[in-house]
Amino acid sequence: MTNRIETQAKAKGLRLTGQRKLIAQVLAEARDHPDVPELHRRVAEHDERVSLATVYRTTKRFEEIGILERHEFGDGRARYEQVPREHHDHLIDVDTGKVIEFHSEEIERLQAETARRLGYELVGHRLELYARPCRPRGSVK
Amino acid sequence: MTNRIETQAKAKGLRLTGQRKLIAQVLAEARDHPDVPELHRRVAEHDERVSLATVYRTTKRFEEIGILERHEFGDGRARYEQVPREHHDHLIDVDTGKVIEFHSEEIERLQAETARRLGYELVGHRLELYARPCRPRGSVK
DNA sequence: ATAACTGCAAACTTTTTGCTCGATG
DNA sequence: CATCGAGCAAAAAGTTTGCAGTTAT
C-alpha cells in the first residue's frame, strides 16, 4: 500500500515514519484541497496521537521536495494538493468554497504568448477563477 | 486635498473621520500593495494614535464598498491596493521580483467562457505569470 | 441626538519553534 | 548509533471582537 507520495518521499531521502505514511495516505486519497487543520483531523481519525505540528512540518517538507502543491484560495490558509500528473487551474465557488479543477490549453498558450510579448519566458503561473453558479437552481449536496 | 478614495467613501455614505482620511491618503499615495500592519505603520507616521484595529476595520469597510482591492500574494496576509481604473494582471520576474502589469482581453474573455462552460458566472479572478527575461541566446544561468 | 466609529485589550486562528525524547536507516 | 523526526507547549503573527467612550452628520 505504497502510494506515489511515499515513493517520491523515499526517493528524496526522507524517513518514512508512521506519521508521514499516514499523512501521505490521507493526501493521496483526498479529492479536495484540505488545509492543515483539516488534514490533521483526517489523520487523527486513523491515529489520534499524530500532532498538529507534525502535520505542519510534514506538509512543508513535502512541498519543499516538490510532491505537494500549496494553494491559498483567498481565505488566508494554506491548502495542499498532491502535485497532479497533468496541470490544472482552479475555479472557486465564492458561495460555497467548492473548488473545481479545469484546464484550458488556449489560456495556457495565451499566457506564454503574453509573457513572450513582454520579453519574458514563462516559468509558471497561478490562475484562479472566482465565480458563482449561473442560476440559483437546485443546490448541490 | 480630497482623493478618490475619500470621494467614493463619502458617496457610499461612510463617515469621514480623521482616521479614515489619513488611511485613504496613505493608500492613495501607495504605489505598492501594503498589508495592514505595514499600512498601520505608515499611518502612524502621521498620527500615532490611530489604532491597528481601526486600520483593519477601515480596510475591510473600504473593500466592502469596492474602493479597495484585496490581494493575498502567497504569504497569507491581506494586502490592499486602490482599485485601479483599468483592470490588470501581474507578471512577476522570478529573478528580480519586479512586477509588470499587463492586460489581455483575450485571456479575460476565455476566463469568462471557461467559467460559463462549467456552469458558473465569473465574478473575479487572479492571474499571475511567473517568468524570467528571455535570454539573448545560449547564456547559462 | 444618535448611529457610526474608535481605542484598548482580550480572544482567535493559523503557523512556527524550542526542547526533549524516540525512532529510522 | 547518529540523525532525523515527533510530541508538547509556548509563542509568533495576523485578524477579529466586546465594551465603553467619542464623533460626524
PDB file of C-alpha atoms in Angstrom, chain B:
ATOM      1  CA  MET B   1      -6.818  67.518  -0.781  1.00  0.00           C
ATOM      2  CA  THR B   2      -9.618  65.081  -1.207  1.00  0.00           C
ATOM      3  CA  ASN B   3      -8.582  61.956  -3.023  1.00  0.00           C
ATOM      4  CA  ARG B   4     -10.561  59.428  -4.994  1.00  0.00           C
ATOM      5  CA  ILE B   5     -10.912  57.035  -2.086  1.00  0.00           C
ATOM      6  CA  GLU B   6     -12.356  59.755   0.137  1.00  0.00           C
ATOM      7  CA  THR B   7     -14.757  60.856  -2.563  1.00  0.00           C
ATOM      8  CA  GLN B   8     -16.024  57.345  -3.110  1.00  0.00           C
ATOM      9  CA  ALA B   9     -16.258  56.648   0.606  1.00  0.00           C
ATOM     10  CA  LYS B  10     -18.347  59.747   1.115  1.00  0.00           C
ATOM     11  CA  ALA B  11     -20.519  58.823  -1.830  1.00  0.00           C
ATOM     12  CA  LYS B  12     -21.163  55.465  -0.210  1.00  0.00           C
ATOM     13  CA  GLY B  13     -22.309  57.122   2.961  1.00  0.00           C
ATOM     14  CA  LEU B  14     -19.289  56.380   5.128  1.00  0.00           C
ATOM     15  CA  ARG B  15     -18.386  58.868   7.816  1.00  0.00           C
ATOM     16  CA  LEU B  16     -15.173  60.640   7.005  1.00  0.00           C
ATOM     17  CA  THR B  17     -13.282  60.608  10.244  1.00  0.00           C
ATOM     18  CA  GLY B  18      -9.747  61.857  10.603  1.00  0.00           C
ATOM     19  CA  GLN B  19      -8.500  58.286  10.771  1.00  0.00           C
ATOM     20  CA  ARG B  20     -10.245  57.308   7.549  1.00  0.00           C
ATOM     21  CA  LYS B  21      -8.994  60.354   5.701  1.00  0.00           C
ATOM     22  CA  LEU B  22      -5.488  59.549   6.795  1.00  0.00           C
ATOM     23  CA  ILE B  23      -5.770  55.898   5.799  1.00  0.00           C
ATOM     24  CA  ALA B  24      -7.253  56.925   2.458  1.00  0.00           C
ATOM     25  CA  GLN B  25      -4.406  59.327   1.872  1.00  0.00           C
ATOM     26  CA  VAL B  26      -1.721  56.769   2.631  1.00  0.00           C
ATOM     27  CA  LEU B  27      -3.429  54.264   0.357  1.00  0.00           C
ATOM     28  CA  ALA B  28      -3.800  56.783  -2.442  1.00  0.00           C
ATOM     29  CA  GLU B  29      -0.092  57.542  -2.252  1.00  0.00           C
ATOM     30  CA  ALA B  30       0.987  53.905  -2.080  1.00  0.00           C
ATOM     31  CA  ARG B  31       2.466  52.543  -5.261  1.00  0.00           C
ATOM     32  CA  ASP B  32       2.735  49.055  -3.801  1.00  0.00           C
ATOM     33  CA  HIS B  33       0.395  46.623  -2.073  1.00  0.00           C
ATOM     34  CA  PRO B  34       0.908  47.077   1.679  1.00  0.00           C
ATOM     35  CA  ASP B  35      -0.507  44.664   4.234  1.00  0.00           C
ATOM     36  CA  VAL B  36      -2.444  46.027   7.194  1.00  0.00           C
ATOM     37  CA  PRO B  37       0.362  46.133   9.745  1.00  0.00           C
ATOM     38  CA  GLU B  38       2.501  47.996   7.192  1.00  0.00           C
ATOM     39  CA  LEU B  39      -0.364  50.356   6.416  1.00  0.00           C
ATOM     40  CA  HIS B  40      -0.730  50.984  10.107  1.00  0.00           C
ATOM     41  CA  ARG B  41       2.968  51.787  10.355  1.00  0.00           C
ATOM     42  CA  ARG B  42       2.697  54.368   7.588  1.00  0.00           C
ATOM     43  CA  VAL B  43      -0.428  55.884   9.067  1.00  0.00           C
ATOM     44  CA  ALA B  44       1.240  56.058  12.459  1.00  0.00           C
ATOM     45  CA  GLU B  45       3.952  58.253  10.980  1.00  0.00           C
ATOM     46  CA  HIS B  46       1.287  60.919  10.570  1.00  0.00           C
ATOM     47  CA  ASP B  47      -0.773  60.137  13.635  1.00  0.00           C
ATOM     48  CA  GLU B  48       0.458  57.518  16.048  1.00  0.00           C
ATOM     49  CA  ARG B  49      -2.833  57.404  17.898  1.00  0.00           C
ATOM     50  CA  VAL B  50      -4.633  55.552  15.088  1.00  0.00           C
ATOM     51  CA  SER B  51      -5.112  52.004  16.264  1.00  0.00           C
ATOM     52  CA  LEU B  52      -4.373  48.843  14.336  1.00  0.00           C
ATOM     53  CA  ALA B  53      -7.953  47.684  14.855  1.00  0.00           C
ATOM     54  CA  THR B  54      -9.194  50.784  13.093  1.00  0.00           C
ATOM     55  CA  VAL B  55      -6.951  50.112  10.119  1.00  0.00           C
ATOM     56  CA  TYR B  56      -8.298  46.564   9.935  1.00  0.00           C
ATOM     57  CA  ARG B  57     -11.897  47.727  10.174  1.00  0.00           C
ATOM     58  CA  THR B  58     -11.367  50.539   7.698  1.00  0.00           C
ATOM     59  CA  THR B  59      -9.644  48.483   5.007  1.00  0.00           C
ATOM     60  CA  LYS B  60     -12.343  45.860   5.332  1.00  0.00           C
ATOM     61  CA  ARG B  61     -15.019  48.521   5.049  1.00  0.00           C
ATOM     62  CA  PHE B  62     -13.307  50.138   2.060  1.00  0.00           C
ATOM     63  CA  GLU B  63     -13.052  46.777   0.391  1.00  0.00           C
ATOM     64  CA  GLU B  64     -16.722  46.041   1.001  1.00  0.00           C
ATOM     65  CA  ILE B  65     -17.807  49.162  -0.806  1.00  0.00           C
ATOM     66  CA  GLY B  66     -15.479  48.372  -3.666  1.00  0.00           C
ATOM     67  CA  ILE B  67     -12.850  51.071  -3.459  1.00  0.00           C
ATOM     68  CA  LEU B  68     -10.020  48.790  -2.390  1.00  0.00           C
ATOM     69  CA  GLU B  69      -8.760  45.564  -3.877  1.00  0.00           C
ATOM     70  CA  ARG B  70      -7.582  42.832  -1.590  1.00  0.00           C
ATOM     71  CA  HIS B  71      -4.697  40.604  -2.616  1.00  0.00           C
ATOM     72  CA  GLU B  72      -3.009  37.672  -0.956  1.00  0.00           C
ATOM     73  CA  PHE B  73       0.305  37.148  -2.615  1.00  0.00           C
ATOM     74  CA  GLY B  74       1.012  33.759  -1.162  1.00  0.00           C
ATOM     75  CA  ASP B  75       2.242  34.933   2.210  1.00  0.00           C
ATOM     76  CA  GLY B  76      -1.086  34.567   3.959  1.00  0.00           C
ATOM     77  CA  ARG B  77      -1.504  38.254   4.662  1.00  0.00           C
ATOM     78  CA  ALA B  78      -4.151  40.509   3.181  1.00  0.00           C
ATOM     79  CA  ARG B  79      -2.622  43.236   1.046  1.00  0.00           C
ATOM     80  CA  TYR B  80      -4.539  46.218  -0.234  1.00  0.00           C
ATOM     81  CA  GLU B  81      -4.448  48.354  -3.331  1.00  0.00           C
ATOM     82  CA  GLN B  82      -6.695  51.125  -4.556  1.00  0.00           C
ATOM     83  CA  VAL B  83      -8.988  49.687  -7.204  1.00  0.00           C
ATOM     84  CA  PRO B  84      -7.323  50.679 -10.480  1.00  0.00           C
ATOM     85  CA  ARG B  85      -9.290  52.429 -13.194  1.00  0.00           C
ATOM     86  CA  GLU B  86      -8.348  49.743 -15.656  1.00  0.00           C
ATOM     87  CA  HIS B  87      -8.021  46.161 -14.563  1.00  0.00           C
ATOM     88  CA  HIS B  88      -4.667  44.482 -14.924  1.00  0.00           C
ATOM     89  CA  ASP B  89      -2.918  41.267 -14.013  1.00  0.00           C
ATOM     90  CA  HIS B  90       0.673  40.786 -12.907  1.00  0.00           C
ATOM     91  CA  LEU B  91       3.771  39.233 -14.354  1.00  0.00           C
ATOM     92  CA  ILE B  92       6.413  38.631 -11.720  1.00  0.00           C
ATOM     93  CA  ASP B  93      10.059  38.461 -12.755  1.00  0.00           C
ATOM     94  CA  VAL B  94      11.218  35.472 -10.715  1.00  0.00           C
ATOM     95  CA  ASP B  95      14.820  36.639 -10.793  1.00  0.00           C
ATOM     96  CA  THR B  96      14.378  40.207  -9.656  1.00  0.00           C
ATOM     97  CA  GLY B  97      10.913  40.249  -8.098  1.00  0.00           C
ATOM     98  CA  LYS B  98       9.954  43.069 -10.424  1.00  0.00           C
ATOM     99  CA  VAL B  99       6.225  43.243 -11.121  1.00  0.00           C
ATOM    100  CA  ILE B 100       4.892  44.149 -14.558  1.00  0.00           C
ATOM    101  CA  GLU B 101       1.242  44.933 -15.100  1.00  0.00           C
ATOM    102  CA  PHE B 102      -0.428  43.651 -18.210  1.00  0.00           C
ATOM    103  CA  HIS B 103      -3.845  43.119 -19.640  1.00  0.00           C
ATOM    104  CA  SER B 104      -5.092  40.605 -22.158  1.00  0.00           C
ATOM    105  CA  GLU B 105      -8.628  40.996 -23.370  1.00  0.00           C
ATOM    106  CA  GLU B 106      -8.388  37.616 -24.979  1.00  0.00           C
ATOM    107  CA  ILE B 107      -7.448  35.859 -21.754  1.00  0.00           C
ATOM    108  CA  GLU B 108     -10.214  37.706 -19.921  1.00  0.00           C
ATOM    109  CA  ARG B 109     -12.713  36.514 -22.471  1.00  0.00           C
ATOM    110  CA  LEU B 110     -11.523  32.934 -22.228  1.00  0.00           C
ATOM    111  CA  GLN B 111     -11.763  33.018 -18.475  1.00  0.00           C
ATOM    112  CA  ALA B 112     -15.394  34.066 -18.595  1.00  0.00           C
ATOM    113  CA  GLU B 113     -16.078  31.472 -21.228  1.00  0.00           C
ATOM    114  CA  THR B 114     -14.366  28.760 -19.208  1.00  0.00           C
ATOM    115  CA  ALA B 115     -16.419  29.616 -16.140  1.00  0.00           C
ATOM    116  CA  ARG B 116     -19.626  29.662 -18.130  1.00  0.00           C
ATOM    117  CA  ARG B 117     -18.803  26.273 -19.594  1.00  0.00           C
ATOM    118  CA  LEU B 118     -18.551  24.920 -16.053  1.00  0.00           C
ATOM    119  CA  GLY B 119     -21.933  26.402 -15.174  1.00  0.00           C
ATOM    120  CA  TYR B 120     -20.612  29.440 -13.364  1.00  0.00           C
ATOM    121  CA  GLU B 121     -20.694  33.171 -13.702  1.00  0.00           C
ATOM    122  CA  LEU B 122     -17.273  34.739 -13.302  1.00  0.00           C
ATOM    123  CA  VAL B 123     -17.124  37.346 -10.557  1.00  0.00           C
ATOM    124  CA  GLY B 124     -13.376  37.715 -10.214  1.00  0.00           C
ATOM    125  CA  HIS B 125     -10.060  36.125 -10.946  1.00  0.00           C
ATOM    126  CA  ARG B 126      -6.431  36.080 -10.071  1.00  0.00           C
ATOM    127  CA  LEU B 127      -3.792  35.638 -12.728  1.00  0.00           C
ATOM    128  CA  GLU B 128      -0.102  35.830 -12.020  1.00  0.00           C
ATOM    129  CA  LEU B 129       2.580  34.907 -14.512  1.00  0.00           C
ATOM    130  CA  TYR B 130       5.971  33.923 -13.169  1.00  0.00           C
ATOM    131  CA  ALA B 131       8.697  34.403 -15.721  1.00  0.00           C
ATOM    132  CA  ARG B 132      12.282  35.341 -16.418  1.00  0.00           C
ATOM    133  CA  PRO B 133      13.705  37.569 -19.114  1.00  0.00           C
ATOM    134  CA  CYS B 134      14.239  35.946 -22.486  1.00  0.00           C
ATOM    135  CA  ARG B 135      17.947  35.348 -22.775  1.00  0.00           C
ATOM    136  CA  PRO B 136      19.536  36.859 -25.881  1.00  0.00           C
ATOM    137  CA  ARG B 137      20.973  33.446 -26.720  1.00  0.00           C
ATOM    138  CA  GLY B 138      22.520  30.403 -25.072  1.00  0.00           C
ATOM    139  CA  SER B 139      23.724  32.031 -21.903  1.00  0.00           C
ATOM    140  CA  VAL B 140      23.769  29.742 -18.919  1.00  0.00           C
ATOM    141  CA  LYS B 141      22.339  30.663 -15.541  1.00  0.00           C
TER     142      LYS B 141
END
